[in-house]
PDB file of C-alpha atoms in Angstrom:
ATOM      1  CA  MET A   1       0.000   0.000   0.000  1.00 40.00           C
ATOM      2  CA  VAL A   2       2.908   2.324  -0.366  1.00 40.00           C
ATOM      3  CA  THR A   3       2.229   4.716  -3.233  1.00 40.00           C
ATOM      4  CA  LEU A   4      -1.379   3.992  -4.040  1.00 39.00           C
ATOM      5  CA  ASN A   5      -2.043   7.269  -5.844  1.00 38.00           C
ATOM      6  CA  VAL A   6      -2.677   5.511  -9.144  1.00 41.00           C
ATOM      7  CA  ALA A   7      -6.063   6.936  -9.976  1.00 38.00           C
ATOM      8  CA  GLY A   8      -5.414  10.618 -10.372  1.00 39.00           C
ATOM      9  CA  THR A   9      -4.109  12.487 -13.383  1.00 38.00           C
ATOM     10  CA  GLU A  10      -4.246  16.055 -14.570  1.00 38.00           C
ATOM     11  CA  HIS A  11      -7.792  15.561 -15.851  1.00 40.00           C
ATOM     12  CA  GLY A  12     -10.626  17.196 -13.928  1.00 41.00           C
ATOM     13  CA  PRO A  13     -13.424  15.184 -12.329  1.00 41.00           C
ATOM     14  CA  SER A  14     -16.141  13.876 -14.599  1.00 43.00           C
ATOM     15  CA  PRO A  15     -19.851  14.512 -13.930  1.00 41.00           C
ATOM     16  CA  ARG A  16     -20.434  10.906 -12.896  1.00 43.00           C
ATOM     17  CA  SER A  17     -17.891  11.159 -10.076  1.00 44.00           C
ATOM     18  CA  SER A  18     -18.149  14.795  -8.980  1.00 46.00           C
ATOM     19  CA  SER A  19     -21.021  14.245  -6.533  1.00 50.00           C
ATOM     20  CA  MET A  20     -19.327  11.178  -5.053  1.00 48.00           C
ATOM     21  CA  THR A  21     -16.084  13.133  -4.679  1.00 49.00           C
ATOM     22  CA  ALA A  22     -17.919  15.959  -2.936  1.00 53.00           C
ATOM     23  CA  VAL A  23     -19.534  13.576  -0.467  1.00 54.00           C
ATOM     24  CA  ALA A  24     -16.220  11.831   0.193  1.00 53.00           C
ATOM     25  CA  GLY A  25     -14.498  15.186   0.616  1.00 55.00           C
ATOM     26  CA  ARG A  26     -17.000  16.298   3.251  1.00 61.00           C
ATOM     27  CA  THR A  27     -16.742  12.963   5.033  1.00 61.00           C
ATOM     28  CA  PHE A  28     -12.958  12.840   5.118  1.00 61.00           C
ATOM     29  CA  GLY A  29     -12.377  16.576   5.438  1.00 67.00           C
ATOM     30  CA  ALA A  30     -12.798  16.610   9.207  1.00 77.00           C
ATOM     31  CA  ILE A  31     -10.326  13.749   9.705  1.00 85.00           C
ATOM     32  CA  PRO A  32      -6.590  14.625   9.849  1.00 89.00           C
ATOM     33  CA  PRO A  33      -4.658  13.028   6.962  1.00 87.00           C
ATOM     34  CA  THR A  34      -2.341  11.156   9.349  1.00 88.00           C
ATOM     35  CA  ALA A  35      -5.400   9.580  10.956  1.00 91.00           C
ATOM     36  CA  LEU A  36      -6.680   8.584   7.501  1.00 90.00           C
ATOM     37  CA  VAL A  37      -3.435   6.713   6.785  1.00 90.00           C
ATOM     38  CA  LEU A  38      -3.474   4.975  10.164  1.00 92.00           C
ATOM     39  CA  LEU A  39      -7.125   3.996   9.729  1.00 94.00           C
ATOM     40  CA  GLY A  40      -6.235   2.560   6.333  1.00 92.00           C
ATOM     41  CA  ILE A  41      -3.405   0.501   7.846  1.00 94.00           C
ATOM     42  CA  VAL A  42      -5.683  -0.869  10.569  1.00 95.00           C
ATOM     43  CA  SER A  43      -8.383  -1.632   7.992  1.00 95.00           C
ATOM     44  CA  VAL A  44      -5.995  -3.634   5.796  1.00 94.00           C
ATOM     45  CA  GLN A  45      -4.642  -5.721   8.663  1.00 95.00           C
ATOM     46  CA  VAL A  46      -8.059  -6.403  10.190  1.00 96.00           C
ATOM     47  CA  GLY A  47      -9.159  -7.476   6.714  1.00 96.00           C
ATOM     48  CA  ALA A  48      -6.178  -9.852   6.493  1.00 95.00           C
ATOM     49  CA  ALA A  49      -7.052 -11.301   9.899  1.00 95.00           C
ATOM     50  CA  LEU A  50     -10.660 -11.821   8.784  1.00 95.00           C
ATOM     51  CA  ALA A  51      -9.396 -13.453   5.590  1.00 95.00           C
ATOM     52  CA  LYS A  52      -7.312 -15.904   7.594  1.00 94.00           C
ATOM     53  CA  HIS A  53     -10.468 -17.058   9.384  1.00 92.00           C
ATOM     54  CA  LEU A  54     -11.890 -18.006   5.967  1.00 94.00           C
ATOM     55  CA  PHE A  55      -8.990 -20.282   5.064  1.00 95.00           C
ATOM     56  CA  GLY A  56     -10.469 -23.274   6.884  1.00 91.00           C
ATOM     57  CA  GLU A  57     -13.678 -23.026   4.875  1.00 94.00           C
ATOM     58  CA  VAL A  58     -12.628 -21.995   1.350  1.00 96.00           C
ATOM     59  CA  GLY A  59      -8.806 -22.091   1.418  1.00 95.00           C
ATOM     60  CA  SER A  60      -6.335 -19.427   0.335  1.00 95.00           C
ATOM     61  CA  PHE A  61      -7.395 -19.390  -3.318  1.00 96.00           C
ATOM     62  CA  GLY A  62     -11.076 -19.160  -2.409  1.00 96.00           C
ATOM     63  CA  THR A  63     -10.423 -16.249  -0.059  1.00 96.00           C
ATOM     64  CA  VAL A  64      -8.411 -14.372  -2.692  1.00 96.00           C
ATOM     65  CA  ALA A  65     -11.161 -14.980  -5.239  1.00 96.00           C
ATOM     66  CA  LEU A  66     -13.810 -13.552  -2.901  1.00 96.00           C
ATOM     67  CA  ARG A  67     -11.719 -10.510  -2.007  1.00 96.00           C
ATOM     68  CA  LEU A  68     -10.842  -9.572  -5.574  1.00 96.00           C
ATOM     69  CA  PHE A  69     -14.303 -10.361  -6.971  1.00 96.00           C
ATOM     70  CA  PHE A  70     -16.124  -8.132  -4.496  1.00 97.00           C
ATOM     71  CA  ALA A  71     -13.469  -5.393  -4.640  1.00 94.00           C
ATOM     72  CA  ALA A  72     -13.726  -5.357  -8.438  1.00 95.00           C
ATOM     73  CA  ALA A  73     -17.538  -5.327  -8.306  1.00 95.00           C
ATOM     74  CA  VAL A  74     -17.596  -2.358  -5.925  1.00 93.00           C
ATOM     75  CA  LEU A  75     -14.972  -0.378  -7.854  1.00 91.00           C
ATOM     76  CA  MET A  76     -16.586  -1.077 -11.230  1.00 94.00           C
ATOM     77  CA  LEU A  77     -19.949   0.009  -9.844  1.00 94.00           C
ATOM     78  CA  VAL A  78     -18.497   3.206  -8.387  1.00 89.00           C
ATOM     79  CA  TRP A  79     -16.327   4.271 -11.334  1.00 89.00           C
ATOM     80  CA  ARG A  80     -18.088   2.602 -14.307  1.00 91.00           C
ATOM     81  CA  PRO A  81     -14.901   2.819 -16.401  1.00 91.00           C
ATOM     82  CA  SER A  82     -14.937   3.079 -20.151  1.00 89.00           C
ATOM     83  CA  LEU A  83     -13.469   0.154 -22.077  1.00 90.00           C
ATOM     84  CA  ARG A  84     -12.458   2.384 -24.976  1.00 89.00           C
ATOM     85  CA  MET A  85      -8.700   2.625 -24.513  1.00 91.00           C
ATOM     86  CA  ASN A  86      -5.723   2.353 -26.829  1.00 92.00           C
ATOM     87  CA  ARG A  87      -3.512  -0.712 -26.962  1.00 93.00           C
ATOM     88  CA  ARG A  88      -0.781   0.749 -24.778  1.00 93.00           C
ATOM     89  CA  THR A  89      -3.234   1.676 -22.029  1.00 94.00           C
ATOM     90  CA  TRP A  90      -4.768  -1.796 -22.111  1.00 95.00           C
ATOM     91  CA  THR A  91      -1.272  -3.289 -21.848  1.00 95.00           C
ATOM     92  CA  VAL A  92      -0.626  -1.291 -18.676  1.00 94.00           C
ATOM     93  CA  VAL A  93      -4.047  -2.182 -17.228  1.00 95.00           C
ATOM     94  CA  LEU A  94      -3.576  -5.896 -17.952  1.00 96.00           C
ATOM     95  CA  ALA A  95      -0.054  -5.951 -16.502  1.00 96.00           C
ATOM     96  CA  TYR A  96      -1.247  -4.080 -13.414  1.00 94.00           C
ATOM     97  CA  GLY A  97      -4.132  -6.510 -12.936  1.00 95.00           C
ATOM     98  CA  VAL A  98      -1.984  -9.623 -13.372  1.00 96.00           C
ATOM     99  CA  VAL A  99       0.602  -8.368 -10.874  1.00 96.00           C
ATOM    100  CA  LEU A 100      -2.162  -7.388  -8.440  1.00 94.00           C
ATOM    101  CA  GLY A 101      -3.658 -10.869  -8.716  1.00 95.00           C
ATOM    102  CA  LEU A 102      -0.293 -12.605  -8.253  1.00 97.00           C
ATOM    103  CA  MET A 103       0.529 -10.386  -5.262  1.00 95.00           C
ATOM    104  CA  ASN A 104      -2.697 -11.354  -3.520  1.00 95.00           C
ATOM    105  CA  LEU A 105      -2.380 -15.053  -4.352  1.00 96.00           C
ATOM    106  CA  CYS A 106       1.194 -15.228  -3.052  1.00 97.00           C
ATOM    107  CA  PHE A 107       0.397 -13.214   0.073  1.00 96.00           C
ATOM    108  CA  TYR A 108      -2.629 -15.294   1.053  1.00 97.00           C
ATOM    109  CA  LEU A 109      -0.744 -18.535   0.401  1.00 96.00           C
ATOM    110  CA  ALA A 110       1.987 -17.194   2.693  1.00 96.00           C
ATOM    111  CA  LEU A 111      -0.581 -16.106   5.281  1.00 95.00           C
ATOM    112  CA  ALA A 112      -1.864 -19.674   5.477  1.00 94.00           C
ATOM    113  CA  ARG A 113       1.631 -20.809   6.533  1.00 93.00           C
ATOM    114  CA  ILE A 114       3.171 -18.018   8.642  1.00 93.00           C
ATOM    115  CA  PRO A 115       1.912 -15.377  11.119  1.00 92.00           C
ATOM    116  CA  LEU A 116       0.372 -12.170   9.781  1.00 95.00           C
ATOM    117  CA  GLY A 117       3.074  -9.914  11.243  1.00 93.00           C
ATOM    118  CA  ILE A 118       5.890 -11.899   9.656  1.00 92.00           C
ATOM    119  CA  ALA A 119       4.128 -12.162   6.278  1.00 94.00           C
ATOM    120  CA  VAL A 120       3.575  -8.404   6.085  1.00 95.00           C
ATOM    121  CA  THR A 121       7.106  -7.620   7.265  1.00 94.00           C
ATOM    122  CA  ILE A 122       8.655  -9.824   4.574  1.00 94.00           C
ATOM    123  CA  GLU A 123       6.265  -8.498   1.925  1.00 94.00           C
ATOM    124  CA  PHE A 124       7.203  -4.939   2.892  1.00 91.00           C
ATOM    125  CA  LEU A 125      10.714  -5.567   1.573  1.00 92.00           C
ATOM    126  CA  GLY A 126       9.273  -5.098  -1.938  1.00 91.00           C
ATOM    127  CA  PRO A 127       8.285  -1.430  -1.640  1.00 88.00           C
ATOM    128  CA  LEU A 128      11.379  -0.809   0.481  1.00 89.00           C
ATOM    129  CA  GLY A 129      13.510  -2.134  -2.369  1.00 88.00           C
ATOM    130  CA  VAL A 130      11.722   0.192  -4.808  1.00 85.00           C
ATOM    131  CA  ALA A 131      12.368   3.145  -2.477  1.00 80.00           C
ATOM    132  CA  LEU A 132      16.074   2.319  -2.229  1.00 84.00           C
ATOM    133  CA  ALA A 133      16.660   1.282  -5.849  1.00 82.00           C
ATOM    134  CA  GLY A 134      19.160   3.486  -7.622  1.00 67.00           C
ATOM    135  CA  SER A 135      19.997   5.524  -4.544  1.00 74.00           C
ATOM    136  CA  ARG A 136      23.608   6.622  -4.065  1.00 74.00           C
ATOM    137  CA  ARG A 137      23.201   8.000  -0.542  1.00 79.00           C
ATOM    138  CA  TRP A 138      25.301   6.157   2.032  1.00 83.00           C
ATOM    139  CA  LEU A 139      22.467   6.473   4.525  1.00 86.00           C
ATOM    140  CA  ASP A 140      20.178   4.516   2.223  1.00 83.00           C
ATOM    141  CA  ALA A 141      22.768   1.736   2.166  1.00 86.00           C
ATOM    142  CA  PHE A 142      22.473   1.676   5.949  1.00 90.00           C
ATOM    143  CA  TRP A 143      18.681   1.330   5.719  1.00 89.00           C
ATOM    144  CA  ALA A 144      19.100  -1.557   3.285  1.00 88.00           C
ATOM    145  CA  LEU A 145      21.528  -3.275   5.659  1.00 89.00           C
ATOM    146  CA  LEU A 146      19.153  -2.704   8.570  1.00 91.00           C
ATOM    147  CA  ALA A 147      16.308  -4.339   6.637  1.00 91.00           C
ATOM    148  CA  ALA A 148      18.593  -7.250   5.731  1.00 89.00           C
ATOM    149  CA  ALA A 149      19.524  -7.611   9.390  1.00 90.00           C
ATOM    150  CA  GLY A 150      15.810  -7.776  10.173  1.00 89.00           C
ATOM    151  CA  VAL A 151      15.366 -10.651   7.722  1.00 86.00           C
ATOM    152  CA  VAL A 152      18.326 -12.519   9.245  1.00 84.00           C
ATOM    153  CA  LEU A 153      16.909 -12.025  12.735  1.00 84.00           C
ATOM    154  CA  MET A 154      13.536 -13.251  11.579  1.00 82.00           C
ATOM    155  CA  MET A 155      15.049 -16.462  10.232  1.00 77.00           C
ATOM    156  CA  GLU A 156      17.216 -16.930  13.324  1.00 71.00           C
ATOM    157  CA  GLY A 157      14.184 -16.629  15.554  1.00 58.00           C
ATOM    158  CA  ARG A 158      11.996 -18.539  13.162  1.00 56.00           C
ATOM    159  CA  GLY A 159      10.712 -21.172  15.610  1.00 58.00           C
ATOM    160  CA  ASP A 160       8.160 -22.984  13.457  1.00 61.00           C
ATOM    161  CA  LEU A 161       8.420 -20.475  10.591  1.00 75.00           C
ATOM    162  CA  ASN A 162       7.519 -22.248   7.366  1.00 87.00           C
ATOM    163  CA  LEU A 163      10.129 -21.818   4.612  1.00 88.00           C
ATOM    164  CA  ALA A 164       7.528 -22.040   1.840  1.00 94.00           C
ATOM    165  CA  GLY A 165       5.514 -19.323   3.572  1.00 94.00           C
ATOM    166  CA  PHE A 166       8.630 -17.155   3.821  1.00 93.00           C
ATOM    167  CA  LEU A 167       9.369 -17.552   0.106  1.00 95.00           C
ATOM    168  CA  LEU A 168       5.744 -16.891  -0.855  1.00 97.00           C
ATOM    169  CA  ALA A 169       5.757 -13.682   1.207  1.00 96.00           C
ATOM    170  CA  LEU A 170       8.994 -12.701  -0.512  1.00 95.00           C
ATOM    171  CA  ALA A 171       7.337 -13.313  -3.892  1.00 97.00           C
ATOM    172  CA  ALA A 172       4.387 -11.186  -2.780  1.00 96.00           C
ATOM    173  CA  GLY A 173       6.866  -8.439  -1.878  1.00 95.00           C
ATOM    174  CA  ALA A 174       8.438  -8.608  -5.333  1.00 95.00           C
ATOM    175  CA  CYS A 175       4.963  -8.296  -6.849  1.00 95.00           C
ATOM    176  CA  TRP A 176       4.267  -5.347  -4.542  1.00 91.00           C
ATOM    177  CA  GLY A 177       7.338  -3.591  -5.885  1.00 91.00           C
ATOM    178  CA  LEU A 178       6.161  -4.169  -9.467  1.00 92.00           C
ATOM    179  CA  TYR A 179       2.675  -3.073  -8.445  1.00 90.00           C
ATOM    180  CA  ILE A 180       4.032   0.303  -7.318  1.00 85.00           C
ATOM    181  CA  LEU A 181       5.887   0.837 -10.590  1.00 89.00           C
ATOM    182  CA  LEU A 182       2.915  -0.247 -12.699  1.00 90.00           C
ATOM    183  CA  GLY A 183       0.594   1.849 -10.555  1.00 85.00           C
ATOM    184  CA  ALA A 184       2.563   4.954 -11.483  1.00 84.00           C
ATOM    185  CA  ALA A 185       2.213   4.041 -15.170  1.00 89.00           C
ATOM    186  CA  LEU A 186      -1.488   3.366 -14.662  1.00 88.00           C
ATOM    187  CA  GLY A 187      -1.948   6.853 -13.231  1.00 82.00           C
ATOM    188  CA  ARG A 188      -0.329   8.362 -16.328  1.00 87.00           C
ATOM    189  CA  HIS A 189      -2.502   6.425 -18.781  1.00 88.00           C
ATOM    190  CA  THR A 190      -5.923   6.446 -17.099  1.00 86.00           C
ATOM    191  CA  SER A 191      -8.112   9.009 -15.347  1.00 79.00           C
ATOM    192  CA  GLU A 192      -9.667   8.980 -11.886  1.00 72.00           C
ATOM    193  CA  GLY A 193     -10.423   5.445 -10.643  1.00 81.00           C
ATOM    194  CA  ASP A 194     -10.892   3.855 -14.063  1.00 87.00           C
ATOM    195  CA  GLY A 195      -7.523   2.121 -14.168  1.00 88.00           C
ATOM    196  CA  LEU A 196      -7.813   0.826 -10.611  1.00 88.00           C
ATOM    197  CA  ALA A 197     -11.297  -0.578 -11.267  1.00 92.00           C
ATOM    198  CA  LEU A 198     -10.282  -2.285 -14.520  1.00 94.00           C
ATOM    199  CA  GLY A 199      -7.047  -3.596 -13.018  1.00 93.00           C
ATOM    200  CA  MET A 200      -8.972  -5.056 -10.087  1.00 94.00           C
ATOM    201  CA  ALA A 201     -11.374  -6.693 -12.547  1.00 96.00           C
ATOM    202  CA  VAL A 202      -8.432  -8.295 -14.385  1.00 97.00           C
ATOM    203  CA  ALA A 203      -7.041  -9.546 -11.068  1.00 96.00           C
ATOM    204  CA  ALA A 204     -10.448 -10.990 -10.163  1.00 96.00           C
ATOM    205  CA  LEU A 205     -10.753 -12.774 -13.524  1.00 96.00           C
ATOM    206  CA  MET A 206      -7.333 -14.267 -12.868  1.00 95.00           C
ATOM    207  CA  ALA A 207      -8.042 -15.397  -9.277  1.00 95.00           C
ATOM    208  CA  VAL A 208     -11.657 -16.583  -9.405  1.00 96.00           C
ATOM    209  CA  PRO A 209     -10.945 -19.770 -11.448  1.00 96.00           C
ATOM    210  CA  PHE A 210      -8.367 -20.840  -8.835  1.00 95.00           C
ATOM    211  CA  GLY A 211     -10.869 -20.190  -6.066  1.00 96.00           C
ATOM    212  CA  VAL A 212     -13.650 -22.117  -7.791  1.00 95.00           C
ATOM    213  CA  ALA A 213     -11.317 -25.044  -8.517  1.00 95.00           C
ATOM    214  CA  GLU A 214     -10.227 -25.209  -4.870  1.00 93.00           C
ATOM    215  CA  SER A 215     -13.511 -24.522  -3.060  1.00 94.00           C
ATOM    216  CA  GLY A 216     -16.377 -25.061  -5.501  1.00 93.00           C
ATOM    217  CA  THR A 217     -19.845 -24.410  -4.092  1.00 93.00           C
ATOM    218  CA  ALA A 218     -18.432 -23.631  -0.635  1.00 94.00           C
ATOM    219  CA  LEU A 219     -17.879 -20.126  -1.992  1.00 95.00           C
ATOM    220  CA  LEU A 220     -21.645 -19.651  -2.336  1.00 94.00           C
ATOM    221  CA  GLN A 221     -22.508 -20.056   1.333  1.00 95.00           C
ATOM    222  CA  PRO A 222     -24.226 -16.840   2.506  1.00 95.00           C
ATOM    223  CA  TRP A 223     -21.915 -16.289   5.488  1.00 95.00           C
ATOM    224  CA  VAL A 224     -18.854 -16.918   3.302  1.00 96.00           C
ATOM    225  CA  LEU A 225     -20.056 -14.383   0.735  1.00 96.00           C
ATOM    226  CA  LEU A 226     -20.712 -11.852   3.500  1.00 96.00           C
ATOM    227  CA  ALA A 227     -17.255 -12.429   4.994  1.00 95.00           C
ATOM    228  CA  GLY A 228     -15.706 -12.142   1.532  1.00 95.00           C
ATOM    229  CA  LEU A 229     -17.429  -8.804   1.021  1.00 96.00           C
ATOM    230  CA  GLY A 230     -16.073  -7.674   4.390  1.00 96.00           C
ATOM    231  CA  VAL A 231     -12.543  -8.701   3.423  1.00 96.00           C
ATOM    232  CA  ALA A 232     -12.844  -6.832   0.115  1.00 95.00           C
ATOM    233  CA  LEU A 233     -14.080  -3.657   1.810  1.00 95.00           C
ATOM    234  CA  LEU A 234     -11.546  -3.769   4.646  1.00 95.00           C
ATOM    235  CA  SER A 235      -8.544  -4.844   2.570  1.00 93.00           C
ATOM    236  CA  SER A 236      -9.102  -2.956  -0.677  1.00 88.00           C
ATOM    237  CA  VAL A 237     -11.942  -0.467  -1.057  1.00 87.00           C
ATOM    238  CA  ILE A 238     -11.727   1.381   2.279  1.00 90.00           C
ATOM    239  CA  PRO A 239      -7.916   1.649   2.628  1.00 89.00           C
ATOM    240  CA  TYR A 240      -7.377   2.598  -1.016  1.00 81.00           C
ATOM    241  CA  SER A 241      -9.960   5.386  -0.648  1.00 79.00           C
ATOM    242  CA  LEU A 242      -8.430   6.599   2.630  1.00 86.00           C
ATOM    243  CA  ASP A 243      -4.918   6.573   1.185  1.00 83.00           C
ATOM    244  CA  LEU A 244      -5.908   8.482  -1.927  1.00 73.00           C
ATOM    245  CA  GLU A 245      -7.576  11.166   0.184  1.00 79.00           C
ATOM    246  CA  ALA A 246      -4.569  11.380   2.505  1.00 82.00           C
ATOM    247  CA  LEU A 247      -2.190  11.752  -0.443  1.00 77.00           C
ATOM    248  CA  ARG A 248      -4.100  14.828  -1.549  1.00 76.00           C
ATOM    249  CA  ARG A 249      -3.256  16.538   1.745  1.00 83.00           C
ATOM    250  CA  ILE A 250       0.209  15.346   2.783  1.00 81.00           C
ATOM    251  CA  PRO A 251       3.514  14.920   0.868  1.00 81.00           C
ATOM    252  CA  PRO A 252       4.328  11.390  -0.368  1.00 76.00           C
ATOM    253  CA  ARG A 253       7.389  11.404   1.910  1.00 76.00           C
ATOM    254  CA  VAL A 254       5.205  11.797   5.017  1.00 82.00           C
ATOM    255  CA  PHE A 255       2.794   9.189   3.665  1.00 83.00           C
ATOM    256  CA  GLY A 256       5.673   6.743   3.216  1.00 82.00           C
ATOM    257  CA  ILE A 257       6.886   7.271   6.780  1.00 85.00           C
ATOM    258  CA  LEU A 258       3.404   6.581   8.149  1.00 87.00           C
ATOM    259  CA  MET A 259       3.020   3.509   5.934  1.00 88.00           C
ATOM    260  CA  SER A 260       6.227   2.083   7.393  1.00 90.00           C
ATOM    261  CA  LEU A 261       4.220   1.336  10.540  1.00 91.00           C
ATOM    262  CA  GLU A 262       2.299  -1.366   8.666  1.00 93.00           C
ATOM    263  CA  PRO A 263       4.495  -4.363   9.637  1.00 94.00           C
ATOM    264  CA  ALA A 264       4.272  -3.431  13.327  1.00 94.00           C
ATOM    265  CA  MET A 265       0.505  -2.964  13.076  1.00 95.00           C
ATOM    266  CA  ALA A 266       0.206  -6.343  11.348  1.00 95.00           C
ATOM    267  CA  ALA A 267       2.130  -7.992  14.179  1.00 94.00           C
ATOM    268  CA  LEU A 268      -0.147  -6.338  16.755  1.00 95.00           C
ATOM    269  CA  ILE A 269      -3.338  -7.288  14.889  1.00 95.00           C
ATOM    270  CA  GLY A 270      -2.026 -10.835  14.535  1.00 95.00           C
ATOM    271  CA  LEU A 271      -1.374 -10.992  18.267  1.00 93.00           C
ATOM    272  CA  VAL A 272      -4.722  -9.512  19.336  1.00 93.00           C
ATOM    273  CA  VAL A 273      -7.089 -10.957  16.728  1.00 93.00           C
ATOM    274  CA  LEU A 274      -5.396 -14.214  15.722  1.00 93.00           C
ATOM    275  CA  GLN A 275      -3.401 -14.918  18.922  1.00 92.00           C
ATOM    276  CA  GLU A 276      -0.230 -15.229  16.844  1.00 92.00           C
ATOM    277  CA  SER A 277       2.696 -14.576  19.174  1.00 87.00           C
ATOM    278  CA  LEU A 278       6.166 -13.824  17.815  1.00 87.00           C
ATOM    279  CA  HIS A 279       9.544 -14.629  19.338  1.00 86.00           C
ATOM    280  CA  TRP A 280      11.463 -11.633  20.665  1.00 86.00           C
ATOM    281  CA  GLU A 281      13.920 -11.897  17.768  1.00 87.00           C
ATOM    282  CA  GLN A 282      11.029 -11.624  15.338  1.00 89.00           C
ATOM    283  CA  TRP A 283       9.692  -8.520  17.082  1.00 91.00           C
ATOM    284  CA  VAL A 284      13.154  -6.956  16.755  1.00 92.00           C
ATOM    285  CA  ALA A 285      13.172  -7.978  13.092  1.00 92.00           C
ATOM    286  CA  VAL A 286       9.819  -6.249  12.553  1.00 93.00           C
ATOM    287  CA  LEU A 287      11.147  -3.080  14.190  1.00 93.00           C
ATOM    288  CA  CYS A 288      14.273  -3.202  11.996  1.00 93.00           C
ATOM    289  CA  VAL A 289      12.170  -3.255   8.835  1.00 92.00           C
ATOM    290  CA  VAL A 290       9.888  -0.504  10.191  1.00 93.00           C
ATOM    291  CA  ALA A 291      12.909   1.689  11.005  1.00 92.00           C
ATOM    292  CA  ALA A 292      14.502   1.000   7.608  1.00 91.00           C
ATOM    293  CA  SER A 293      11.260   1.841   5.779  1.00 89.00           C
ATOM    294  CA  ALA A 294      10.736   5.032   7.767  1.00 89.00           C
ATOM    295  CA  GLY A 295      14.347   6.086   7.217  1.00 87.00           C
ATOM    296  CA  ALA A 296      14.172   5.441   3.480  1.00 84.00           C
ATOM    297  CA  ALA A 297      10.874   7.340   3.202  1.00 81.00           C
ATOM    298  CA  ARG A 298      12.243  10.247   5.239  1.00 79.00           C
ATOM    299  CA  GLY A 299      15.210  10.544   2.886  1.00 72.00           C
ATOM    300  CA  THR A 300      12.981  10.740  -0.164  1.00 62.00           C
ATOM    301  CA  ARG A 301      12.395  14.282  -1.406  1.00 53.00           C
ATOM    302  CA  ALA A 302       8.837  15.405  -1.213  1.00 42.00           C
ATOM    303  CA  GLU A 303       7.210  15.937  -4.587  1.00 42.00           C
ATOM    304  CA  ASP A 304       6.374  19.527  -5.388  1.00 38.00           C
TER     305      ASP A 304
END
């Protein structure tokens, strides 16, 4: 969720979205932007915890399918994007959607094997790598080493940490890094929320067959559908909306620093909601990655 401002371009709002934007502006206007970011972080991690409760009923693939299907349905209904785009724009949308789908599949497969806090911490290495890529500042080299030390500590204090889960979370992190880069391209080629809605639809089309193959009619149980809608709202629709509003009011550098709290929040949500306790070495590892992410974000120049 670092750098989610993929929906806005220089184009003005269209008539179909102006009233919705006005309502959202009035709703969010009274909330400080830092609180919006923190609420988004809590929403995502509570959604992940809720998703983990679904694994026993519909599995990882089924849970991903429900999340992406409902998120796509809500976003398509809200934005009603036009399908009339040139080939290059469609290429970006398709690539964005495929990476988004792979990121979610890898993350949920990892979440079925390792604690939430560890999965998010490992996944966070992806956007951290994007932030540090190409930097020549010696301080950024220190942040990279600090993050690496966190990974080593996490493996040293692994306890029953599943290696496959670790590698899947790492793959999700790599996809997250690509997602950030493709999201920037998506923002340049599409207007408002059109690209996000279409990309989410592509991701859903990619994930739903896996979910149906794994879970079949179990996906159609009313309580499962309701829980899937909750996961989609908590993990996608609500936090993306909160982040986009926050990015209108604070510099990306400040946003990045606040987002670096996500691994720690995931560990806390995992402890409170899922009763997933971490070894002390793993808590130190989480804090190392948080500090490295905050340091890298702080060193990034704010966009004018």
